[in-house]
Structures are given as structure tokens and as C-alpha cells.
PDB file of C-alpha atoms and ligand atoms in Angstrom:
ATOM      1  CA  UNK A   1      81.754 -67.609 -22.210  1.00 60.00           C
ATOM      2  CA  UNK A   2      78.809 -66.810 -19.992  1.00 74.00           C
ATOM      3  CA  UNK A   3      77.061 -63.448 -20.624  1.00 93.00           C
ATOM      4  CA  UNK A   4      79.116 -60.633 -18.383  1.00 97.00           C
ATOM      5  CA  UNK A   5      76.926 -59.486 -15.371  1.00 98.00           C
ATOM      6  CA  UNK A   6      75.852 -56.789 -12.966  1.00 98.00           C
ATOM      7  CA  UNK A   7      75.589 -58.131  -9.157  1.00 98.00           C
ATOM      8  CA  UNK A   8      74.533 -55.695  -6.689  1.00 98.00           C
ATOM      9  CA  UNK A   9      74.117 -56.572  -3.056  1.00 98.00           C
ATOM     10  CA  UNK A  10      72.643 -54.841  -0.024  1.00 98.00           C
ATOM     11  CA  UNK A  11      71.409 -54.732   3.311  1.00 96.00           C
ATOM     12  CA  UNK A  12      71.003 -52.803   6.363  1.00 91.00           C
ATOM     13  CA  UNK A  13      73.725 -52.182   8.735  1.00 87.00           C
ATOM     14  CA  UNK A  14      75.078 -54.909  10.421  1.00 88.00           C
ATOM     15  CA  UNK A  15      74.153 -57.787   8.531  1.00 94.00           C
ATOM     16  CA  UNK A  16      77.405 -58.775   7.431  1.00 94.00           C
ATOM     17  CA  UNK A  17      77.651 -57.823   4.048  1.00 97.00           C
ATOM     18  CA  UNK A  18      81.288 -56.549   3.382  1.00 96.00           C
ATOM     19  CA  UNK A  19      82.264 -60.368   4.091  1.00 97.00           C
ATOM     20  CA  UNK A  20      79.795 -61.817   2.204  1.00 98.00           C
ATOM     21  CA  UNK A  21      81.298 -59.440  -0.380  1.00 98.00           C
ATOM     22  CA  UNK A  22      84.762 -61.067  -0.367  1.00 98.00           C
ATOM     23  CA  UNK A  23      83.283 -63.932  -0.307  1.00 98.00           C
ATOM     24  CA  UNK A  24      81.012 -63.907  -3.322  1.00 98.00           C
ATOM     25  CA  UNK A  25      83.887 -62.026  -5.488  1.00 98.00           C
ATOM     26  CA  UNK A  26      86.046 -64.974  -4.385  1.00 98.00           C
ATOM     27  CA  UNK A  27      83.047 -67.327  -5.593  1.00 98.00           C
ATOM     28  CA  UNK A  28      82.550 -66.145  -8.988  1.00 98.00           C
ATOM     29  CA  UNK A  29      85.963 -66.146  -9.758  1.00 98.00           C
ATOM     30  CA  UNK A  30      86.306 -69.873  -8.434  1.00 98.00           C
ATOM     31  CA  UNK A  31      83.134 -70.250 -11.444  1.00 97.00           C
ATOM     32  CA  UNK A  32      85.958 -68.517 -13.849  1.00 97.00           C
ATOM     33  CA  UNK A  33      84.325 -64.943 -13.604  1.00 98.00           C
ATOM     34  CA  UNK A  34      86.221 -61.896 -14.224  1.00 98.00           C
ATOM     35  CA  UNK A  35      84.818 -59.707 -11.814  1.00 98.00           C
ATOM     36  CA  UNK A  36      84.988 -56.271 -11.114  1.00 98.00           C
ATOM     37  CA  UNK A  37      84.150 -55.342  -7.628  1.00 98.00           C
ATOM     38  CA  UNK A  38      82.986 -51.974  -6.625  1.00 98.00           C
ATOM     39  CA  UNK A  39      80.836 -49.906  -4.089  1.00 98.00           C
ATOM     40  CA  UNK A  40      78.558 -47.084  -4.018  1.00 98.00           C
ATOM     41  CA  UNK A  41      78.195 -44.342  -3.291  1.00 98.00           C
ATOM     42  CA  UNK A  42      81.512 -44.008  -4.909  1.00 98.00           C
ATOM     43  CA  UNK A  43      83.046 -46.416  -7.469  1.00 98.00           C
ATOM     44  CA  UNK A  44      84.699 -43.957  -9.979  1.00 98.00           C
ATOM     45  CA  UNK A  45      86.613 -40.487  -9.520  1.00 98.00           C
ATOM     46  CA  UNK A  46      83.560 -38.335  -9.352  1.00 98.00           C
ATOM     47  CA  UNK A  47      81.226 -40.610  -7.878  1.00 98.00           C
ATOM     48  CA  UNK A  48      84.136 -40.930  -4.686  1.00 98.00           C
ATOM     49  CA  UNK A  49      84.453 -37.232  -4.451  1.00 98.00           C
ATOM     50  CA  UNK A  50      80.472 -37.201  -4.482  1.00 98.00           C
ATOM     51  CA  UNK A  51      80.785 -39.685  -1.246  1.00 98.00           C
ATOM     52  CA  UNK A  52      82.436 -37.530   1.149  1.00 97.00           C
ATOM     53  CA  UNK A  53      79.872 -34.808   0.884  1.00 97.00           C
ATOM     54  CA  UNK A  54      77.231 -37.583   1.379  1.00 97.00           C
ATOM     55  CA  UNK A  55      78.936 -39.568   4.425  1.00 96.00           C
ATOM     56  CA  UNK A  56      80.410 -36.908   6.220  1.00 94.00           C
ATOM     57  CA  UNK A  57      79.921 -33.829   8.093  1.00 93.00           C
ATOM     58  CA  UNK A  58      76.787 -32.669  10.051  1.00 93.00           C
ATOM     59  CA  UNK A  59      73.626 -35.181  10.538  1.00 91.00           C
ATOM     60  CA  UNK A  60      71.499 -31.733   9.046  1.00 93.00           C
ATOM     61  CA  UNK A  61      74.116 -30.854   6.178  1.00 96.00           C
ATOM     62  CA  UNK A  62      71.862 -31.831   3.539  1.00 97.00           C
ATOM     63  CA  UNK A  63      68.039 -32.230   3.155  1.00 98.00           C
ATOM     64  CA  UNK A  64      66.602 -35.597   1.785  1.00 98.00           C
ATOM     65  CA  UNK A  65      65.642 -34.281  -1.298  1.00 98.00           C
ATOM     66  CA  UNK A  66      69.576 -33.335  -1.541  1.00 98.00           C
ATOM     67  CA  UNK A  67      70.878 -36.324  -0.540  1.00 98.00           C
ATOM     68  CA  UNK A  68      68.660 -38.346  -3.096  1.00 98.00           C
ATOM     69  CA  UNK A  69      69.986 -36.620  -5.954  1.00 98.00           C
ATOM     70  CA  UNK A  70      73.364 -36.489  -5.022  1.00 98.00           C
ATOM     71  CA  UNK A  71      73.282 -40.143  -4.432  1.00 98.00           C
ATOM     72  CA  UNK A  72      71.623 -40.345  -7.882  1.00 98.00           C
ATOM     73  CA  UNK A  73      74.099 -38.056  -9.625  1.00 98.00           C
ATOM     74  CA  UNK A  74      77.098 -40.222  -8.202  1.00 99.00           C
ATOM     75  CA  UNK A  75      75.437 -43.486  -9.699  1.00 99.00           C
ATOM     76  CA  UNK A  76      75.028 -41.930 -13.020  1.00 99.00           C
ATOM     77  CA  UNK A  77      78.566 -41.038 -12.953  1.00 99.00           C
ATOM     78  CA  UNK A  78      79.784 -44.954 -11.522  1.00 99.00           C
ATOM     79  CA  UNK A  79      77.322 -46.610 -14.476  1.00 99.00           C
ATOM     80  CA  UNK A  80      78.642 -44.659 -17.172  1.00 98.00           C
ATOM     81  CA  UNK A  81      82.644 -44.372 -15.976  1.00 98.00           C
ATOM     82  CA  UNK A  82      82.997 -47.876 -14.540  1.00 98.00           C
ATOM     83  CA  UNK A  83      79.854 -50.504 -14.904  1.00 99.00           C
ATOM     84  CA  UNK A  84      78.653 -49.726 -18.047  1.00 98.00           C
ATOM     85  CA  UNK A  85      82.600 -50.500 -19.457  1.00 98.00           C
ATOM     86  CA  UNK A  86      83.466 -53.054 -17.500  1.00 98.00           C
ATOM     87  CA  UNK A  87      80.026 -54.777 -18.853  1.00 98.00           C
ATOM     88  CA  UNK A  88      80.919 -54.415 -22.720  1.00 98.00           C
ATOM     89  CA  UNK A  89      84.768 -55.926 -21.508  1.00 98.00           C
ATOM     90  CA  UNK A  90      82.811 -58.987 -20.713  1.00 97.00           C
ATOM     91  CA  UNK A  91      83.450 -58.471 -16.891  1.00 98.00           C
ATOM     92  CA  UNK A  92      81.224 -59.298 -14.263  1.00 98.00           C
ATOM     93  CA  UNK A  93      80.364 -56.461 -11.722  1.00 98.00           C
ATOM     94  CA  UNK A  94      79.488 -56.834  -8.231  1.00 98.00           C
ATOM     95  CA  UNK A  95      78.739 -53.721  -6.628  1.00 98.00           C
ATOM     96  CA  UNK A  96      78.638 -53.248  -2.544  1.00 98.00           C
ATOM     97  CA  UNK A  97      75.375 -51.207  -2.577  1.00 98.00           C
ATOM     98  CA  UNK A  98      73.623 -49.675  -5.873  1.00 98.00           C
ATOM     99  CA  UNK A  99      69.882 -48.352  -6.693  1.00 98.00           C
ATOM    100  CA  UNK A 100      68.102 -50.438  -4.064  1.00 98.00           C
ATOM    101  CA  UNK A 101      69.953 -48.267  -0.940  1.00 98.00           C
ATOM    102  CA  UNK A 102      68.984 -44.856  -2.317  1.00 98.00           C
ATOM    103  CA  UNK A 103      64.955 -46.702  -2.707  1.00 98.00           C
ATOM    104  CA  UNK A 104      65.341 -48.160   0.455  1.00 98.00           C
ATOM    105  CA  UNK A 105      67.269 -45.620   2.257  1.00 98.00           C
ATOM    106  CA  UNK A 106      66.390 -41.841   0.580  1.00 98.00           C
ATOM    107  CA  UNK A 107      62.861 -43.323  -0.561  1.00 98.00           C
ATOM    108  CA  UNK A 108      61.204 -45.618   2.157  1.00 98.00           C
ATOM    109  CA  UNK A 109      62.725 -44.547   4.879  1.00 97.00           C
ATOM    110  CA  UNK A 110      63.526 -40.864   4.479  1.00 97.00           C
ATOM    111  CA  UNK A 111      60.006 -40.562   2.998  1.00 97.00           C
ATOM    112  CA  UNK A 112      60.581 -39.383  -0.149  1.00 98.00           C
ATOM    113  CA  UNK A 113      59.019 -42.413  -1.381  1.00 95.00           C
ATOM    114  CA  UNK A 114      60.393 -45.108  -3.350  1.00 97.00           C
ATOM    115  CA  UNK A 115      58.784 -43.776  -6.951  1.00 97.00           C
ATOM    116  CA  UNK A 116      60.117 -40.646  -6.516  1.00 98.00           C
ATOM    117  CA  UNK A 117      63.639 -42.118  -6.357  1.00 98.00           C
ATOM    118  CA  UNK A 118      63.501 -44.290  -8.851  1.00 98.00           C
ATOM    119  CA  UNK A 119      62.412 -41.422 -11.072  1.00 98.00           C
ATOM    120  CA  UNK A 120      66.066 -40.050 -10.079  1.00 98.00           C
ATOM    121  CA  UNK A 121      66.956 -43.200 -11.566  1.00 98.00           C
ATOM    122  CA  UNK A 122      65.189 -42.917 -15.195  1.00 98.00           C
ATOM    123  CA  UNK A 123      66.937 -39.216 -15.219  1.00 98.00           C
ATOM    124  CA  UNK A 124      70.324 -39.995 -14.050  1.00 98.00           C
ATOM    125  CA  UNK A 125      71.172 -43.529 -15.636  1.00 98.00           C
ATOM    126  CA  UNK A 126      68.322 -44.786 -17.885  1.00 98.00           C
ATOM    127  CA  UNK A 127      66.866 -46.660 -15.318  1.00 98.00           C
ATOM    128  CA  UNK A 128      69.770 -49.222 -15.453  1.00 98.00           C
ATOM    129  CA  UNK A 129      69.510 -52.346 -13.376  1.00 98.00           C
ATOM    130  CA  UNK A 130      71.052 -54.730 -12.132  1.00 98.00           C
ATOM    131  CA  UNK A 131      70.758 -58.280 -13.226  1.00 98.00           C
ATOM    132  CA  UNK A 132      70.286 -59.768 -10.337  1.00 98.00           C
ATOM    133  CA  UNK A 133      70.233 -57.550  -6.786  1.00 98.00           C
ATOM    134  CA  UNK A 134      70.394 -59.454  -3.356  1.00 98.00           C
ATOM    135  CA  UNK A 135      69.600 -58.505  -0.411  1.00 98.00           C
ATOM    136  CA  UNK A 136      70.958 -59.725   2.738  1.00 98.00           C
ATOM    137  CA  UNK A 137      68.354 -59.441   5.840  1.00 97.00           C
ATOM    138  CA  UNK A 138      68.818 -61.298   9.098  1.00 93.00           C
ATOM    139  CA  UNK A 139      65.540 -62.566  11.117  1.00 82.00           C
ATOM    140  CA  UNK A 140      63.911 -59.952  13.259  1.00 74.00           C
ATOM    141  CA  UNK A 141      66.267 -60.008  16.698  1.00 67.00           C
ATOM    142  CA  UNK A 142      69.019 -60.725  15.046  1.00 71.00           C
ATOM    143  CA  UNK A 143      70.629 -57.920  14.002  1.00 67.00           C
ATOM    144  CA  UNK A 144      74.740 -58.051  15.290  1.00 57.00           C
ATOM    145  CA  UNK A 145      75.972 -55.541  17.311  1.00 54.00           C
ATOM    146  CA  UNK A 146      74.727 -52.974  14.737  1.00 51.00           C
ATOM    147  CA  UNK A 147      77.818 -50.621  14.942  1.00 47.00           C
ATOM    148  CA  UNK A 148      81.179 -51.536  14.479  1.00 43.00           C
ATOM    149  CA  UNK A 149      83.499 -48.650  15.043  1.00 38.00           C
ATOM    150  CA  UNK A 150      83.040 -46.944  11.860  1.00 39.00           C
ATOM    151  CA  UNK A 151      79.470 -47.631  11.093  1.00 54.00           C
ATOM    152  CA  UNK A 152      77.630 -45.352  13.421  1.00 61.00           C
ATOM    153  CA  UNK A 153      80.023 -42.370  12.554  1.00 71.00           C
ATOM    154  CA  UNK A 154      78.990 -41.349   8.983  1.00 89.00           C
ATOM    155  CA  UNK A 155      75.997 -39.220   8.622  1.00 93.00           C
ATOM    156  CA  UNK A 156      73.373 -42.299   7.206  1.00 94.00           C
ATOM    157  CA  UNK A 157      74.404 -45.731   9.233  1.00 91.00           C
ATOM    158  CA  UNK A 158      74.581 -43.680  12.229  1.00 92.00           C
ATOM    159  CA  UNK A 159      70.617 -42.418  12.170  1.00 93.00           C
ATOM    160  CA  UNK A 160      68.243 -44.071  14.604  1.00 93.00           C
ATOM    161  CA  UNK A 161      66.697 -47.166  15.167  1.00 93.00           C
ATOM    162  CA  UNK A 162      63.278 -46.455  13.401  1.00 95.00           C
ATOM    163  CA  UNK A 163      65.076 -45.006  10.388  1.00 95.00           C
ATOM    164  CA  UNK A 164      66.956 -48.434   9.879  1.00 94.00           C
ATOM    165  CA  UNK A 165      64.107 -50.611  10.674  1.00 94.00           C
ATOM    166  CA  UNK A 166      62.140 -48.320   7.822  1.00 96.00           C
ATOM    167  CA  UNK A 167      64.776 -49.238   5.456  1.00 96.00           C
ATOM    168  CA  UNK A 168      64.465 -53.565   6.512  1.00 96.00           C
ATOM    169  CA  UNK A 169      61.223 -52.713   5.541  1.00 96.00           C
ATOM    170  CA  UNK A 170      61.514 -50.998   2.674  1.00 97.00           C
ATOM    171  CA  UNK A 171      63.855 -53.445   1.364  1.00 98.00           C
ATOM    172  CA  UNK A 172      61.454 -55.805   1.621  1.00 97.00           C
ATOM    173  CA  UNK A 173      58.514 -54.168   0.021  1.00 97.00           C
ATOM    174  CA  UNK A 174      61.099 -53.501  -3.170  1.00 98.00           C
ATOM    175  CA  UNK A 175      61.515 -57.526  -3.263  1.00 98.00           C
ATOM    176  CA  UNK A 176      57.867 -58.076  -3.103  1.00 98.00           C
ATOM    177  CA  UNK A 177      57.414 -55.571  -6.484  1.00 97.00           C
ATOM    178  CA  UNK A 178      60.271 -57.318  -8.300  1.00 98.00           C
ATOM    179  CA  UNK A 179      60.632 -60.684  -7.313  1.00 98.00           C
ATOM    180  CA  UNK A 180      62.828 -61.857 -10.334  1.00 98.00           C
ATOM    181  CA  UNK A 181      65.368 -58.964  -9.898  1.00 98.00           C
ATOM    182  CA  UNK A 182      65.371 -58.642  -5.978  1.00 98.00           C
ATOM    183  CA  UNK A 183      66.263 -61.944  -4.113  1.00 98.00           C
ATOM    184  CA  UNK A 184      66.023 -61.641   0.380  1.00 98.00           C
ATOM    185  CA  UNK A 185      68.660 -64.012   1.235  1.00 98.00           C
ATOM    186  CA  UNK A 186      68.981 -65.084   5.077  1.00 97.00           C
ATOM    187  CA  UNK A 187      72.110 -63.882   6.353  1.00 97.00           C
ATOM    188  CA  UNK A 188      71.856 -65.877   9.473  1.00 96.00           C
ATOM    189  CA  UNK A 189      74.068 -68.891  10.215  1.00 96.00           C
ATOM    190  CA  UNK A 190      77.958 -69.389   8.853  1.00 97.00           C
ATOM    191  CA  UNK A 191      79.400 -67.146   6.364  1.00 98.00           C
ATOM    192  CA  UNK A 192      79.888 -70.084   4.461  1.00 98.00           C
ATOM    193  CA  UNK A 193      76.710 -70.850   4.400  1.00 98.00           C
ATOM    194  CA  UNK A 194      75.330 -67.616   3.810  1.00 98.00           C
ATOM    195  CA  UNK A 195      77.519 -67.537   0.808  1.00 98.00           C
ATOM    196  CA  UNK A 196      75.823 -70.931  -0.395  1.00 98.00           C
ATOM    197  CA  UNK A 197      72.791 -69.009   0.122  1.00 98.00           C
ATOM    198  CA  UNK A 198      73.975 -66.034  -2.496  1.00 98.00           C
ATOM    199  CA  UNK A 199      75.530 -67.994  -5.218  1.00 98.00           C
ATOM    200  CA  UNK A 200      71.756 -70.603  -5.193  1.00 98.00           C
ATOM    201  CA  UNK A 201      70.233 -67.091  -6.452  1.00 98.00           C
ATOM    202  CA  UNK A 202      72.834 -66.269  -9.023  1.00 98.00           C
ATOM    203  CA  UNK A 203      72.776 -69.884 -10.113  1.00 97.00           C
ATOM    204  CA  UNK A 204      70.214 -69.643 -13.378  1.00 96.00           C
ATOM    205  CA  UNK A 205      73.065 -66.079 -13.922  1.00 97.00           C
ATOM    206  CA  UNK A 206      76.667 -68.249 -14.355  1.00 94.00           C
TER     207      UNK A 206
HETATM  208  P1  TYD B 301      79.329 -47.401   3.833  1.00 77.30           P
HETATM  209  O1  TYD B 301      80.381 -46.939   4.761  1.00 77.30           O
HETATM  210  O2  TYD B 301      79.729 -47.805   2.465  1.00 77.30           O
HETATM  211  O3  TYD B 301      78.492 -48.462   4.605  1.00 77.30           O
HETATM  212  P2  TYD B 301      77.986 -49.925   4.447  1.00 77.30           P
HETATM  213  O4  TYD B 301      79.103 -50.784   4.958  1.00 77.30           O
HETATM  214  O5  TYD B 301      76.777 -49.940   5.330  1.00 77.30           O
HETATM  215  O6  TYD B 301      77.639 -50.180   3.011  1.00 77.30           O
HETATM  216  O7  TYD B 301      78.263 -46.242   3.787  1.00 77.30           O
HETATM  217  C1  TYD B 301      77.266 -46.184   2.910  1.00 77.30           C
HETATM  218  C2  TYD B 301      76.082 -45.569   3.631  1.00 77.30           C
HETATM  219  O8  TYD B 301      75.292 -44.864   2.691  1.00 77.30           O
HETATM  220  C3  TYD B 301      75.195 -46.640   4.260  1.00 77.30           C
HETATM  221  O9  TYD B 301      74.728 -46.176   5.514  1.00 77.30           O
HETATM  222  C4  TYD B 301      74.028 -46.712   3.299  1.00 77.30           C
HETATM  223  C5  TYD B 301      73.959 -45.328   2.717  1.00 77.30           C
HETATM  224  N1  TYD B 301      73.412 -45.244   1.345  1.00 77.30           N
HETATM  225  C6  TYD B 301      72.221 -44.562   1.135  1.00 77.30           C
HETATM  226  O10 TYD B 301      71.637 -44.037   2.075  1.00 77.30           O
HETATM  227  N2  TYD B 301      71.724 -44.478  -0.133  1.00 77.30           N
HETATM  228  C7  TYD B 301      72.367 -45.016  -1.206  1.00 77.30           C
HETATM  229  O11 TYD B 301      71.884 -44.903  -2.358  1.00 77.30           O
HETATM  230  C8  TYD B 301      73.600 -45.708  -0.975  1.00 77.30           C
HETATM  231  C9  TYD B 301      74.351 -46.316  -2.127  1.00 77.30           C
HETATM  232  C10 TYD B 301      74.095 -45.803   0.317  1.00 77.30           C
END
């Protein structure tokens, strides 16, 4: 058997990732993964309770600096209650979301800089990484109909335009500095075949 996994994938709002998601679960298994699938922020008891300080209530509830480390604090709880585990079962993990958002989200765009967060990182899990992160990012003009119902209403995908265009770029200048983690995928075109597109980066993984 193949070497067990961690899978994380992001994007900015919009971009279709909670079907490519499915999808990519559904993949791996078809390759005869066990995989665990899971989300931040959130993806064990505390982490969750951690989430619905973080997503809801006022826009001004907490200050960046807050939100970083609470967002940190809830991963260090999800690696050590859920990934780290599931790992030494021999599972694969795929994780909606994972270090990249708070960089890309708390760190590029909310200006706290993306060294700064990742030092949250070192402190709160070790610096653990995924094996392979990819990020899904759809040619400028592109973008759906950012908001389904849902998406605008909690306190971070509902922010402005220049805050999520910070984090596209953001995301981008985190895939620059680690090439061999960080994969862009184009999320443009069928789901099908932005699928295709997810499982050619994993393919040196399975
Ligand atoms: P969620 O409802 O899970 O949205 P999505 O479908 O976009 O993943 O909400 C998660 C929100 O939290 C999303 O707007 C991204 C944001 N976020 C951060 O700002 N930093 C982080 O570290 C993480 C994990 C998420």
C-alpha cells in the first residue's frame, strides 16, 4: 500500500471548490484510497466550536491579529485530534481549506503578512504540511457569481472585493515560494475536467 497522505485544497470564494471536493474524495477512493475528508476551520470538537466564533457574529468582533491565532489554535487542535491519527491509520486526508487560507487570508490579505502567520504555524502545529496543497484559481474575469446564499453571510467570504482579490494574489505568491508543495490548478471548464486537472498533480502522490 501507497504511503497515507495529507491533501489540502483551497481557493477563493467562488471557484467551485466544495464540488471539486466530492469529486476528488470520490477519485482517490476509485485509486483504492481510504480517505478521510475534513474542513477547516473546524474538523474536530474543539476546532468546530473554535469556527463559530471565527465565522459568525459582527464584521469588527475580532481584530486580525485575533482571528490569526484563533484560526491557528483551531488547526493545532484538527492536526493533533484528527490528521495527525488518521495519518498513522494509513488514511489519506483531504482537507477543504488548511494553512494556506490563514497565509492567504489573515497574512496577505489582512496584512499581517504571510511570515508572521506561518510563525503561528511553527507554534501551534510544528509547522506541519501538507503533502501536496492545491489551489484552485479561475482566470481573471471569471470568477462565478461570487456569492451563493451562504457565502457572503459569514464574517470572512463576505468582506470586499479588494480583500478577496488580495487573497488570489496572495495565493499565488505562496505557489511561487513553494512550487513542489503548492500546485495553481485552473478551475475553469467542466468539473470533470477540472477534476482531471487535480488528480495530474497528485499523480507522482498515489
Ligand atoms: P466556509 O464556509 O468553510 O467557506 P468556503 O466554502 O469558502 O471554504 O468558510 C470558511 C471561511 O474562512 C472562508 O471565507 C475562508 C476563511 N478562512 C480564513 O480566513 N482563514 C483560514 O485559515 C481558513 C481555514 C479559512
Amino acid at each position: 500500500m501507497s504511503t497515507a497522505r495529507f491533501i489540502s485544497l483551497e481557493g477563493g470564494e467562488g471557484v467551485g471548490k466544495s464540488t471539486q471536493l466530492r469529486a476528488l474524495e470520490a477519485a482517490l477512493r476509485a485509486a483504492g484510497k481510504d480517505v478521510l475528508t475534513t474542513r477547516e476551520p473546524g474538523g474536530s470538537t474543539g476546532a468546530e466550536a473554535i469556527r463559530s466564533l471565527l465565522l459568525g457574529g459582527d464584521a469588527d468582533r475580532w481584530s486580525m491579529r485575533a482571528e490569526a491565532l484563533l484560526f491557528a489554535a483551531a488547526r493545532a487542535d484538527h492536526v493533533e485530534k484528527t490528521i495527525k491519527p488518521a495519518l498513522s491509520e494509513g488514511r489519506w486526508v483531504l482537507s477543504d481549506r488548511f494553512l494556506d487560507s490563514s497565509l492567504a487570508y489573515q497574512g496577505g490579505a489582512g496584512g499581517l503578512e504571510i511570515e508572521a502567520v506561518r510563525a503561528l504555524h511553527r507554534f501551534g502545529s510544528n509547522d506541519f504540511l501538507p503533502d501536496r496543497t492545491l489551489v484552485l484559481v479561475l482566470p481573471e474575469g471569471q470568477e462565478r457569481a461570487r456569492q451563493r446564499d451562504g457565502d457572503a453571510s459569514d464574517r470572512i467570504g463576505g468582506r470586499d472585493i479588494a480583500y478577496h482579490a488580495a487573497v488570489a494574489d496572495a495565493f499565488a505568491s505562496i505557489a511561487a515560494a513553494e512550487p513542489k508543495r503548492v500546485r495553481m490548478v485552473d478551475a475553469s471548464g467542466s468539473p470533470e475536467e477540472v477534476t482531471r486537472r487535480l488528480m495530474t498533480e497528485l499523480a507522482e502522490l498515489l
